[in-house]
Amino acid sequence: MFKNFGILSLAVLLAACSAPEAIYVSGSSTVLPPVSKAADLFSSETGISVIVNAGGSGGGFNQLAEGQSDIGMMSRNITDGERDAFKSFNFTEIAIGRDAVVPSISSEIYDAGVQALTLPQIAGIYTGKVQNWSEVGGPDRAIFVIDKEASRGTRQVFMRVVLGDPKAEAPGTDLVTGSNNEEQTALVQSDAAIGMLSVAWLNEDVRGLAIILQDGEVVEATHENIQAGSYPFVRDLNVVIRGDVKPPAKEFIDYLLGPNGQKMVNNSGYIGIAN
Amino acid sequence: MSRSLSPTWPNRIFGKLKGLQIYALISAALSLSIVLTIIVTLFVQSGPVLLAENSGLMSTSWNPDKGQFGVLPMLFGSVFVMIIAVSVAFPLGLLAAVYIAETRSSRLRRLIKFFLEMLVGIPSIVYGLIGVAHLNIWVADIFDLQSGRVILTAGILLGIMILPTFLTLTEDAISAIPTKFRENAKSLGLYRHEVFFSVILPQAKTGIAGAGLLALGRALGETMAVMLVIGSLDRLPSPLFNPLSSGQTITSKLGREVAESAFGSVHFSALVFMSLILVSITVILTITSRYLFRKTPENV
């Protein structure tokens, strides 16, 4: 009887393991929207299921490196520290689109007249030297500064441009959020906040700031400026694979770079890599 | 009966022990080994950060890229949130338990307890979502804050979450006092409140304390709900006991960062060290509540 039970449970276990193969994708919530839209199309065309999860660029890299996923999504480049931690593998970054990180503010402040800032002004806000909107031409209201988790790609791009160091500390911070979603909610719920969002996440309640360059030129976060690279916070949206990538995952990446995948990149508010 | 069965392989190995006994033995050994594995793992994995130079474990600055792993803000946050939760849940729970146990019929009591016990089973993420959708906004409105993701919100939410556990166990402790004590006291001419304060409460108090400790343990370990509403700021509030500033607990820090840290790195080790602190606190709480519960009922 014991033997039978053993064989039966072994059979059940094996059946569970050999479930139809799926492609696991995880990482940056910035890269997620086009990838998950493309994944739906890809699945319906090929029958291979693609499971897409958020978790941030750092988390996306770690899961890929540890073999828990097939593709990582990163809204920044792999750091040297990350490559060093997993020396035995080769990682390849593939850009599937372009995006801009936009300093974003509550619509109340935008409507009250703060529509463009210089980089030193934004730096002042994040370091805690500027604490009131009236100091940068806005209403007399305390600035509520929203930062993101240190490993987030959006934050590293933002801090590299504003404070010159992707890992810079921001002592002016009042609140720390994780995903774009969470950051957007916090910005909407406040009426005097500043944060950082990917351009695809801006809307009526959360407005993006234009940047006043040193020569006085004002650059808005328009598609043309992002494509031309004149907006200061432009970055590539990457998918990352490990040297031992499985064929279906490779096929999915080709799909992302093909016409249908690129259409999804544009539909999500980003700029495709082809154009 | 079992002697008439033909010997099977476990009997040959374990002599006279019967199959079921062996099964139970293995289960017990497994549970024990899981607990031991967890504790040993926590100690071993904490090693790198304890050995690292200038890790500043007992400082207030957390910056993995510079090798600074100050756990004080998280430790303070955990304790602060727990204190708020307890001061929300305990008075409410105690008064409600007295009301249910001492003044209501046993049928109503069963009904109320049924719903309470259902509340205990609701997944914490559900509480968290309610916290984000409503509580967070109410707190921001009442105190005129830019964001309701503050220590106070986390504390209140946690208080609501541990209330059912505390209430139902406290009510059990009060109801467990035999009727004869109540009747004797009444026959001596004591008023109802006198019966409660001088007869019931002294006998139920260890049970109530045990209930409190169990609830505390749950409050310390809660992750998801707290993570969503506390604001995740790795800094001591300023001034120190300002519940209206964002903060971080050990669990919310782990929830946010454990996926970001490479296994085996000093960063990972610092996170494990924080869990070790947390586990130590909950183990102490559990042992204390065990001790109190054991002494509770008859031998008073």
Coordinates of C-alpha atoms in Angstrom, one line a residue:
Chain A
M1 CA 0.0 0.0 0.0
F2 CA 2.8 2.3 0.9
K3 CA 4.4 1.6 -2.4
N4 CA 1.3 2.4 -4.3
F5 CA 0.8 5.6 -2.5
G6 CA 4.4 6.6 -3.2
I7 CA 4.1 5.9 -6.9
L8 CA 0.8 7.8 -7.1
S9 CA 2.2 10.9 -5.4
L10 CA 5.3 10.8 -7.6
A11 CA 3.0 10.7 -10.7
V12 CA 1.0 13.7 -9.4
L13 CA 4.3 15.6 -8.7
L14 CA 5.6 14.9 -12.2
A15 CA 2.3 16.0 -13.8
A16 CA 2.5 19.3 -11.9
C17 CA 6.1 19.8 -13.1
S18 CA 5.5 19.2 -16.8
A19 CA 2.8 21.9 -17.1
P20 CA 2.8 23.6 -20.6
E21 CA 5.9 25.7 -21.0
A22 CA 5.4 29.4 -20.4
I23 CA 7.7 32.4 -20.7
Y24 CA 8.2 34.3 -17.5
V25 CA 8.9 38.0 -17.7
S26 CA 9.3 40.3 -14.7
G27 CA 10.8 43.7 -13.7
S28 CA 10.3 47.4 -14.3
S29 CA 6.7 48.6 -14.1
T30 CA 7.8 51.3 -16.7
V31 CA 8.6 48.7 -19.3
L32 CA 5.6 46.5 -18.3
P33 CA 2.7 48.1 -20.2
P34 CA 4.0 47.5 -23.8
V35 CA 5.4 44.1 -22.9
S36 CA 2.2 42.8 -21.4
K37 CA 0.1 44.1 -24.3
A38 CA 2.5 42.5 -26.8
A39 CA 2.4 39.3 -24.6
D40 CA -1.3 39.0 -25.1
L41 CA -1.0 39.3 -28.9
F42 CA 2.0 36.9 -28.9
S43 CA 0.1 34.3 -26.9
S44 CA -3.0 34.4 -29.1
E45 CA -0.8 34.0 -32.2
T46 CA 1.6 31.3 -31.1
G47 CA -0.2 29.6 -28.2
I48 CA 2.8 30.0 -25.9
S49 CA 1.7 31.7 -22.7
V50 CA 3.7 34.7 -21.4
I51 CA 3.4 35.6 -17.8
V52 CA 4.4 39.2 -17.1
N53 CA 5.0 40.6 -13.6
A54 CA 6.1 43.9 -12.1
G55 CA 8.7 44.2 -9.4
G56 CA 11.1 47.0 -10.4
S57 CA 14.3 46.9 -12.5
G58 CA 16.5 45.6 -9.7
G59 CA 14.0 42.8 -8.9
G60 CA 13.7 42.0 -12.6
F61 CA 17.5 41.6 -12.9
N62 CA 17.8 39.4 -9.8
Q63 CA 15.0 37.1 -10.8
L64 CA 16.5 36.6 -14.3
A65 CA 20.0 36.1 -12.8
E66 CA 18.7 33.5 -10.4
G67 CA 16.9 31.7 -13.1
Q68 CA 13.4 32.4 -11.8
S69 CA 12.4 34.2 -15.0
D70 CA 13.3 34.1 -18.6
I71 CA 13.3 37.8 -19.4
G72 CA 14.0 40.7 -17.2
M73 CA 12.5 44.2 -17.9
M74 CA 14.8 47.1 -16.9
S75 CA 14.2 50.8 -17.4
R76 CA 18.0 51.4 -16.8
N77 CA 21.2 49.6 -17.7
I78 CA 22.6 46.7 -15.7
T79 CA 25.1 48.1 -13.1
D80 CA 28.6 46.8 -12.7
G81 CA 27.7 45.6 -9.2
E82 CA 24.9 43.5 -10.6
R83 CA 27.1 42.0 -13.3
D84 CA 29.8 41.3 -10.6
A85 CA 27.3 39.5 -8.4
F86 CA 26.5 37.0 -11.2
K87 CA 29.9 36.6 -13.0
S88 CA 29.2 33.1 -14.3
F89 CA 26.5 34.4 -16.7
N90 CA 26.4 36.7 -19.7
F91 CA 23.6 39.3 -19.8
T92 CA 22.4 41.1 -22.9
E93 CA 20.4 44.3 -22.8
I94 CA 18.0 44.8 -25.8
A95 CA 16.3 48.2 -26.1
I96 CA 12.7 47.9 -27.2
G97 CA 11.7 51.6 -26.9
R98 CA 12.6 55.0 -25.6
D99 CA 11.0 56.8 -22.6
A100 CA 11.5 60.0 -20.6
V101 CA 11.4 60.3 -16.9
V102 CA 9.4 63.4 -16.2
P103 CA 9.5 65.5 -13.0
S104 CA 5.8 65.4 -12.2
I105 CA 3.7 67.6 -10.0
S106 CA 0.1 67.8 -8.6
S107 CA -2.2 69.5 -11.1
E108 CA -3.1 72.1 -8.5
I109 CA 0.5 73.4 -8.5
Y110 CA 0.7 73.2 -12.3
D111 CA -2.5 75.2 -12.7
A112 CA -1.2 77.8 -10.2
G113 CA 1.7 78.5 -12.5
V114 CA 4.6 76.2 -11.9
Q115 CA 5.0 74.6 -15.4
A116 CA 8.8 74.6 -15.9
L117 CA 11.8 74.4 -13.5
T118 CA 15.5 74.4 -13.9
L119 CA 17.5 71.4 -12.9
P120 CA 19.2 73.2 -10.0
Q121 CA 15.7 74.1 -8.7
I122 CA 14.6 70.4 -8.8
A123 CA 17.9 69.5 -7.1
G124 CA 17.2 72.0 -4.4
I125 CA 13.8 70.5 -3.8
Y126 CA 15.2 67.0 -3.4
T127 CA 18.1 68.0 -1.2
G128 CA 15.7 69.9 1.1
K129 CA 17.0 73.4 0.4
V130 CA 13.8 74.5 -1.3
Q131 CA 10.8 73.7 0.9
N132 CA 8.0 75.9 -0.4
W133 CA 6.5 76.3 -3.8
S134 CA 6.6 80.1 -3.5
E135 CA 10.4 79.9 -3.8
V136 CA 10.1 78.6 -7.3
G137 CA 7.2 80.8 -8.5
G138 CA 4.3 78.8 -7.1
P139 CA 1.7 79.3 -4.4
D140 CA 2.7 79.6 -0.7
R141 CA 2.5 75.9 0.1
A142 CA 5.0 73.4 1.5
I143 CA 6.5 71.1 -1.1
F144 CA 5.6 67.5 -0.6
V145 CA 8.6 65.6 -2.0
I146 CA 8.0 62.0 -3.2
D147 CA 11.0 59.8 -3.9
K148 CA 11.2 56.2 -5.1
E149 CA 12.9 53.1 -3.8
A150 CA 16.7 53.2 -4.5
S151 CA 16.7 50.3 -6.9
R152 CA 14.1 51.7 -9.2
G153 CA 15.2 52.5 -12.7
T154 CA 13.1 55.6 -12.9
R155 CA 14.8 57.0 -9.8
Q156 CA 18.3 56.2 -11.0
V157 CA 17.7 58.0 -14.3
F158 CA 16.2 61.0 -12.5
M159 CA 18.9 61.3 -9.8
R160 CA 21.7 60.9 -12.4
V161 CA 20.4 64.0 -14.2
V162 CA 19.3 66.1 -11.2
L163 CA 22.0 65.3 -8.6
G164 CA 24.7 63.8 -10.8
D165 CA 24.6 60.4 -9.1
P166 CA 22.0 57.6 -9.7
K167 CA 22.4 56.5 -6.1
A168 CA 22.3 60.0 -4.5
E169 CA 20.5 60.4 -1.3
A170 CA 17.6 62.9 -1.2
P171 CA 17.3 64.3 2.3
G172 CA 14.3 66.5 1.3
T173 CA 12.1 63.4 0.8
D174 CA 8.7 63.1 2.6
L175 CA 7.5 59.8 1.1
V176 CA 9.0 56.9 -0.7
T177 CA 7.0 54.8 -3.2
G178 CA 7.7 51.8 -5.4
S179 CA 6.0 51.4 -8.8
N180 CA 4.8 54.1 -11.2
N181 CA 1.3 53.1 -10.2
E182 CA 2.0 53.8 -6.5
E183 CA 3.8 57.1 -7.2
Q184 CA 1.0 58.3 -9.5
T185 CA -1.6 57.6 -6.8
A186 CA 0.4 59.5 -4.2
L187 CA 0.8 62.4 -6.6
V188 CA -3.0 62.5 -7.3
Q189 CA -3.9 62.2 -3.6
S190 CA -1.8 65.3 -2.8
D191 CA -2.2 68.9 -3.9
A192 CA 1.3 70.1 -3.5
A193 CA 3.5 67.2 -4.4
I194 CA 6.5 66.6 -6.7
G195 CA 7.6 63.2 -7.9
M196 CA 9.0 61.4 -10.9
L197 CA 7.1 59.4 -13.4
S198 CA 7.6 57.8 -16.8
V199 CA 6.0 60.0 -19.5
A200 CA 3.4 57.3 -20.2
W201 CA 1.9 57.8 -16.7
L202 CA 1.1 61.5 -17.0
N203 CA -2.5 62.6 -17.1
E204 CA -4.9 65.4 -16.2
D205 CA -4.2 65.0 -12.4
V206 CA -0.5 64.5 -12.7
R207 CA 1.3 67.0 -14.9
G208 CA 4.8 66.8 -16.3
L209 CA 7.2 69.7 -15.9
A210 CA 9.1 71.3 -18.7
I211 CA 12.8 71.8 -18.1
I212 CA 14.5 75.2 -18.4
L213 CA 18.0 74.6 -19.7
Q214 CA 21.1 76.7 -18.8
D215 CA 20.7 78.8 -22.0
G216 CA 17.1 79.6 -21.1
E217 CA 15.5 77.3 -23.6
V218 CA 12.4 75.5 -22.3
V219 CA 12.1 71.8 -23.3
E220 CA 8.8 70.0 -22.9
A221 CA 8.5 66.3 -22.6
T222 CA 7.0 65.9 -26.1
H223 CA 7.5 62.9 -28.3
E224 CA 9.7 64.9 -30.7
N225 CA 12.0 66.1 -27.8
I226 CA 12.2 62.6 -26.4
Q227 CA 13.1 61.1 -29.7
A228 CA 15.6 63.8 -30.5
G229 CA 17.1 63.3 -27.0
S230 CA 16.8 67.0 -26.2
Y231 CA 14.7 66.4 -23.1
P232 CA 17.2 65.8 -20.3
F233 CA 15.8 62.6 -18.8
V234 CA 15.6 60.3 -21.9
R235 CA 16.3 56.6 -21.4
D236 CA 16.0 53.3 -23.2
L237 CA 13.5 50.7 -22.1
N238 CA 15.3 47.4 -22.0
V239 CA 14.6 43.7 -21.9
V240 CA 17.4 41.6 -20.5
I241 CA 18.3 38.0 -21.2
R242 CA 20.8 35.6 -19.7
G243 CA 23.3 33.7 -22.0
D244 CA 21.3 30.5 -21.7
V245 CA 18.0 32.0 -22.9
K246 CA 15.3 29.5 -24.1
P247 CA 14.2 29.6 -27.7
P248 CA 10.6 30.7 -27.0
A249 CA 11.8 33.7 -25.0
K250 CA 14.1 34.7 -27.9
E251 CA 11.1 34.4 -30.2
F252 CA 9.1 36.7 -27.9
I253 CA 11.9 39.3 -28.0
D254 CA 12.0 39.3 -31.8
Y255 CA 8.2 39.8 -31.6
L256 CA 8.7 42.8 -29.3
L257 CA 11.1 44.3 -31.9
G258 CA 8.8 43.5 -34.8
P259 CA 6.0 45.7 -36.1
N260 CA 3.3 44.4 -33.7
G261 CA 5.5 44.8 -30.6
Q262 CA 6.6 48.3 -31.7
K263 CA 3.0 49.3 -32.2
M264 CA 2.4 48.3 -28.5
V265 CA 5.4 50.4 -27.5
N266 CA 3.8 53.4 -29.2
N267 CA 0.3 52.6 -27.9
S268 CA 1.7 52.7 -24.4
G269 CA 2.9 56.3 -24.8
Y270 CA 6.6 55.5 -25.5
I271 CA 8.7 55.9 -28.6
G272 CA 9.4 52.9 -30.7
I273 CA 13.0 51.9 -31.4
A274 CA 12.4 51.5 -35.2
N275 CA 11.4 55.1 -35.9
Chain B
M1 CA -5.8 -5.8 16.3
S2 CA -2.8 -4.6 14.4
R3 CA -0.8 -7.6 15.7
S4 CA -2.8 -9.8 13.3
L5 CA -1.7 -7.7 10.3
S6 CA 1.3 -9.0 8.4
P7 CA 4.5 -7.0 9.2
T8 CA 5.1 -4.2 6.7
W9 CA 8.4 -2.5 6.0
P10 CA 8.2 0.2 8.6
N11 CA 7.6 -2.4 11.3
R12 CA 10.8 -4.1 10.3
I13 CA 12.7 -0.9 10.7
F14 CA 11.1 0.6 13.7
G15 CA 10.3 -2.6 15.6
K16 CA 7.0 -2.3 17.5
L17 CA 6.0 1.2 16.5
K18 CA 2.9 1.2 14.4
G19 CA 2.6 3.0 11.1
L20 CA 0.6 5.8 12.5
Q21 CA 3.1 6.4 15.3
I22 CA 5.9 6.6 12.9
Y23 CA 4.0 9.0 10.8
A24 CA 3.4 11.2 13.8
L25 CA 7.0 10.9 14.8
I26 CA 8.2 12.0 11.4
S27 CA 5.7 14.9 11.3
A28 CA 6.9 16.1 14.7
A29 CA 10.6 15.8 13.7
L30 CA 9.9 17.7 10.5
S31 CA 8.2 20.6 12.2
L32 CA 11.0 20.8 14.7
S33 CA 13.6 20.7 12.0
I34 CA 11.8 23.4 10.0
V35 CA 11.9 25.7 13.0
L36 CA 15.6 24.9 13.6
T37 CA 16.5 25.4 9.9
I38 CA 14.9 28.9 10.0
I39 CA 16.7 29.9 13.1
V40 CA 20.1 28.5 12.0
T41 CA 19.6 30.1 8.5
L42 CA 18.9 33.5 10.1
F43 CA 22.0 33.3 12.2
V44 CA 24.2 32.1 9.4
Q45 CA 22.9 34.6 6.9
S46 CA 23.2 37.5 9.4
G47 CA 27.0 36.8 9.5
P48 CA 28.2 38.9 6.6
V49 CA 26.6 42.2 7.9
L50 CA 27.8 41.5 11.5
L51 CA 31.3 40.9 10.2
A52 CA 31.3 43.8 7.7
E53 CA 33.3 46.9 8.8
N54 CA 31.5 50.2 9.3
S55 CA 28.1 48.7 8.5
G56 CA 26.7 51.0 11.1
L57 CA 24.0 48.6 12.1
M58 CA 22.9 50.6 15.1
S59 CA 22.9 53.9 13.2
T60 CA 20.0 55.6 11.5
S61 CA 21.2 55.7 7.9
W62 CA 20.4 53.0 5.4
N63 CA 22.2 53.2 2.1
P64 CA 23.2 49.8 0.7
D65 CA 25.3 51.3 -2.0
K66 CA 27.5 53.0 0.5
G67 CA 27.5 49.9 2.8
Q68 CA 25.5 51.6 5.5
F69 CA 22.9 49.4 7.1
G70 CA 21.4 51.3 10.0
V71 CA 18.4 49.3 11.3
L72 CA 17.3 51.8 13.9
P73 CA 14.6 53.6 11.8
M74 CA 13.0 50.2 11.0
L75 CA 13.2 48.9 14.5
F76 CA 11.8 52.1 15.9
G77 CA 9.0 52.1 13.3
S78 CA 8.0 48.5 14.1
V79 CA 7.8 49.3 17.8
F80 CA 6.0 52.6 17.3
V81 CA 3.4 51.1 14.9
M82 CA 2.9 48.2 17.4
I83 CA 2.3 50.7 20.3
I84 CA -0.3 52.6 18.2
A85 CA -2.0 49.4 17.1
V86 CA -2.1 48.2 20.7
S87 CA -3.6 51.4 22.1
V88 CA -6.3 51.2 19.4
A89 CA -7.1 47.6 19.8
F90 CA -6.8 46.9 23.5
P91 CA -9.2 49.3 25.1
L92 CA -11.8 48.6 22.3
G93 CA -11.3 44.9 22.5
L94 CA -11.4 44.7 26.3
L95 CA -14.6 46.8 26.7
A96 CA -16.3 44.9 23.8
A97 CA -15.3 41.6 25.3
V98 CA -16.7 42.5 28.7
Y99 CA -19.9 43.7 27.1
I100 CA -20.4 40.5 25.1
A101 CA -19.4 38.1 27.8
E102 CA -21.1 39.7 30.8
T103 CA -24.3 41.2 29.4
R104 CA -25.4 39.4 26.3
S105 CA -27.2 36.0 25.8
S106 CA -25.0 33.1 24.8
R107 CA -26.8 32.9 21.4
L108 CA -25.9 36.5 20.5
R109 CA -22.4 35.8 21.9
R110 CA -21.9 32.9 19.5
L111 CA -23.2 35.0 16.6
I112 CA -20.9 37.9 17.3
K113 CA -17.9 35.6 17.8
F114 CA -18.7 33.9 14.5
F115 CA -18.3 37.2 12.7
L116 CA -15.2 38.1 14.7
E117 CA -13.5 34.9 13.8
M118 CA -14.3 35.4 10.2
L119 CA -12.6 38.8 10.4
V120 CA -9.4 37.1 11.7
G121 CA -9.3 35.1 8.5
I122 CA -9.5 38.0 6.0
P123 CA -6.1 38.2 4.1
S124 CA -4.0 41.1 5.2
I125 CA -3.7 42.5 1.7
V126 CA -7.4 43.2 1.7
Y127 CA -7.0 45.3 4.8
G128 CA -4.1 47.0 3.1
L129 CA -6.2 47.9 0.0
I130 CA -8.9 49.3 2.3
G131 CA -6.2 51.3 4.0
V132 CA -5.0 52.7 0.7
A133 CA -8.5 53.4 -0.6
H134 CA -10.0 55.0 2.5
L135 CA -8.1 55.2 5.8
N136 CA -5.1 56.8 4.2
I137 CA -7.4 59.6 2.7
W138 CA -9.3 60.1 6.0
V139 CA -6.1 60.5 8.0
A140 CA -4.8 63.0 5.4
D141 CA -8.1 65.0 5.5
I142 CA -8.4 65.0 9.3
F143 CA -4.9 66.1 10.0
D144 CA -4.6 68.2 6.8
L145 CA -1.6 66.2 5.5
Q146 CA -0.2 66.0 2.0
S147 CA -0.3 62.2 2.2
G148 CA -2.0 59.8 4.6
R149 CA 0.8 57.3 4.2
V150 CA 2.1 57.8 7.7
I151 CA 2.9 55.8 10.8
L152 CA -0.4 56.7 12.4
T153 CA -2.4 55.2 9.5
A154 CA -0.4 52.0 9.7
G155 CA -0.9 51.8 13.4
I156 CA -4.7 52.3 13.2
L157 CA -5.0 49.8 10.4
L158 CA -3.0 47.3 12.3
G159 CA -5.1 47.9 15.4
I160 CA -8.2 47.1 13.4
M161 CA -6.5 43.9 12.2
I162 CA -5.5 42.6 15.6
L163 CA -8.8 43.7 17.3
P164 CA -10.7 40.5 16.4
T165 CA -7.9 38.2 17.7
F166 CA -7.6 40.1 20.9
L167 CA -11.4 40.5 21.4
T168 CA -12.3 36.8 20.8
L169 CA -9.5 35.5 23.1
T170 CA -10.3 38.0 25.8
E171 CA -13.9 37.1 25.6
D172 CA -13.0 33.4 26.0
A173 CA -10.9 34.2 29.0
I174 CA -13.8 36.0 30.7
S175 CA -16.4 33.5 29.7
A176 CA -14.3 30.7 31.1
I177 CA -14.8 31.8 34.7
P178 CA -17.2 29.3 36.2
T179 CA -20.8 30.6 36.9
K180 CA -20.5 29.5 40.5
F181 CA -18.1 32.3 41.2
R182 CA -20.5 34.9 39.8
E183 CA -23.4 33.4 41.7
N184 CA -21.5 33.3 45.0
A185 CA -20.4 36.9 44.6
K186 CA -24.0 38.0 43.8
S187 CA -25.4 36.1 46.8
L188 CA -23.0 38.1 48.9
G189 CA -24.8 41.2 47.7
L190 CA -22.2 42.6 45.4
Y191 CA -23.3 44.9 42.5
R192 CA -22.6 43.7 39.0
H193 CA -19.6 46.0 38.5
E194 CA -18.2 44.8 41.8
V195 CA -18.6 41.2 40.7
F196 CA -16.7 42.0 37.6
F197 CA -13.9 44.0 39.1
S198 CA -13.3 42.0 42.2
V199 CA -14.1 38.5 41.1
I200 CA -14.0 38.0 37.3
L201 CA -11.2 40.3 36.3
P202 CA -8.6 39.0 38.8
Q203 CA -9.2 35.5 37.5
A204 CA -9.3 36.3 33.8
K205 CA -6.4 38.7 33.8
T206 CA -3.7 36.1 32.8
G207 CA -5.9 35.0 30.0
I208 CA -6.4 38.5 28.9
A209 CA -2.6 39.2 29.0
G210 CA -2.0 36.1 26.9
A211 CA -4.5 37.3 24.4
G212 CA -2.7 40.6 24.3
L213 CA 0.6 39.0 23.7
L214 CA -0.7 36.9 20.8
A215 CA -2.2 40.0 19.2
L216 CA 1.1 41.8 19.7
G217 CA 2.9 39.0 17.8
R218 CA 0.5 39.3 14.9
A219 CA 1.0 43.1 14.9
L220 CA 4.8 42.8 14.7
G221 CA 4.8 40.3 11.9
E222 CA 2.2 42.0 9.6
T223 CA 3.8 43.0 6.3
M224 CA 1.5 43.7 3.4
A225 CA -1.0 46.0 4.9
V226 CA 1.6 48.1 6.7
M227 CA 3.8 48.3 3.6
L228 CA 1.0 49.8 1.6
V229 CA 0.2 52.7 4.0
I230 CA 3.3 53.5 6.0
G231 CA 5.2 55.6 3.4
S232 CA 8.4 53.6 3.3
L233 CA 10.7 56.3 4.5
D234 CA 13.9 54.9 6.2
R235 CA 14.2 57.8 8.6
L236 CA 13.4 58.4 12.3
P237 CA 10.4 60.7 12.5
S238 CA 11.1 64.2 13.5
P239 CA 10.3 65.0 16.3
L240 CA 10.9 61.4 17.3
F241 CA 7.3 60.6 18.4
N242 CA 5.5 62.2 15.6
P243 CA 3.0 59.7 14.2
L244 CA 2.1 61.9 11.3
S245 CA 5.4 61.4 9.5
S246 CA 6.1 58.5 7.1
G247 CA 8.2 55.7 8.4
Q248 CA 9.2 52.1 7.9
T249 CA 8.8 48.9 9.8
I250 CA 11.1 45.9 9.6
T251 CA 8.5 43.9 7.8
S252 CA 7.7 46.6 5.3
K253 CA 11.4 47.1 4.6
L254 CA 11.8 43.4 4.0
G255 CA 8.8 43.4 1.7
R256 CA 10.1 46.3 -0.3
E257 CA 13.8 45.2 -0.6
V258 CA 14.3 41.5 -0.3
A259 CA 13.7 41.0 -4.1
E260 CA 16.2 43.8 -4.9
S261 CA 19.1 42.3 -3.0
A262 CA 21.3 39.6 -4.4
F263 CA 21.3 36.4 -2.3
G264 CA 24.5 36.3 -0.2
S265 CA 25.3 40.0 -0.4
V266 CA 25.9 42.2 2.6
H267 CA 22.6 44.0 1.7
F268 CA 20.7 40.7 1.9
S269 CA 22.5 39.8 5.1
A270 CA 21.4 43.1 6.7
L271 CA 17.8 42.3 5.8
V272 CA 18.1 38.8 7.3
F273 CA 19.6 40.4 10.4
M274 CA 16.5 42.5 10.7
S275 CA 14.3 39.5 10.5
L276 CA 16.4 37.9 13.2
I277 CA 15.6 40.8 15.5
L278 CA 11.9 40.4 14.6
V279 CA 11.9 36.7 15.1
S280 CA 13.7 37.1 18.5
I281 CA 11.0 39.6 19.6
T282 CA 8.1 37.3 18.5
V283 CA 9.7 34.2 20.1
I284 CA 10.0 36.1 23.4
L285 CA 6.3 37.2 23.1
T286 CA 5.2 33.7 22.3
I287 CA 7.1 32.1 25.1
T288 CA 5.7 34.7 27.6
S289 CA 2.1 34.2 26.3
R290 CA 2.6 30.4 26.5
Y291 CA 3.6 30.7 30.1
L292 CA 0.7 32.9 31.0
F293 CA -1.8 30.7 29.2
R294 CA -0.6 27.6 31.0
K295 CA -1.2 29.2 34.4
T296 CA -4.7 30.4 33.5
P297 CA -7.7 28.4 34.3
E298 CA -8.3 26.0 37.2
N299 CA -5.5 26.4 39.6
V300 CA -6.3 30.0 40.6

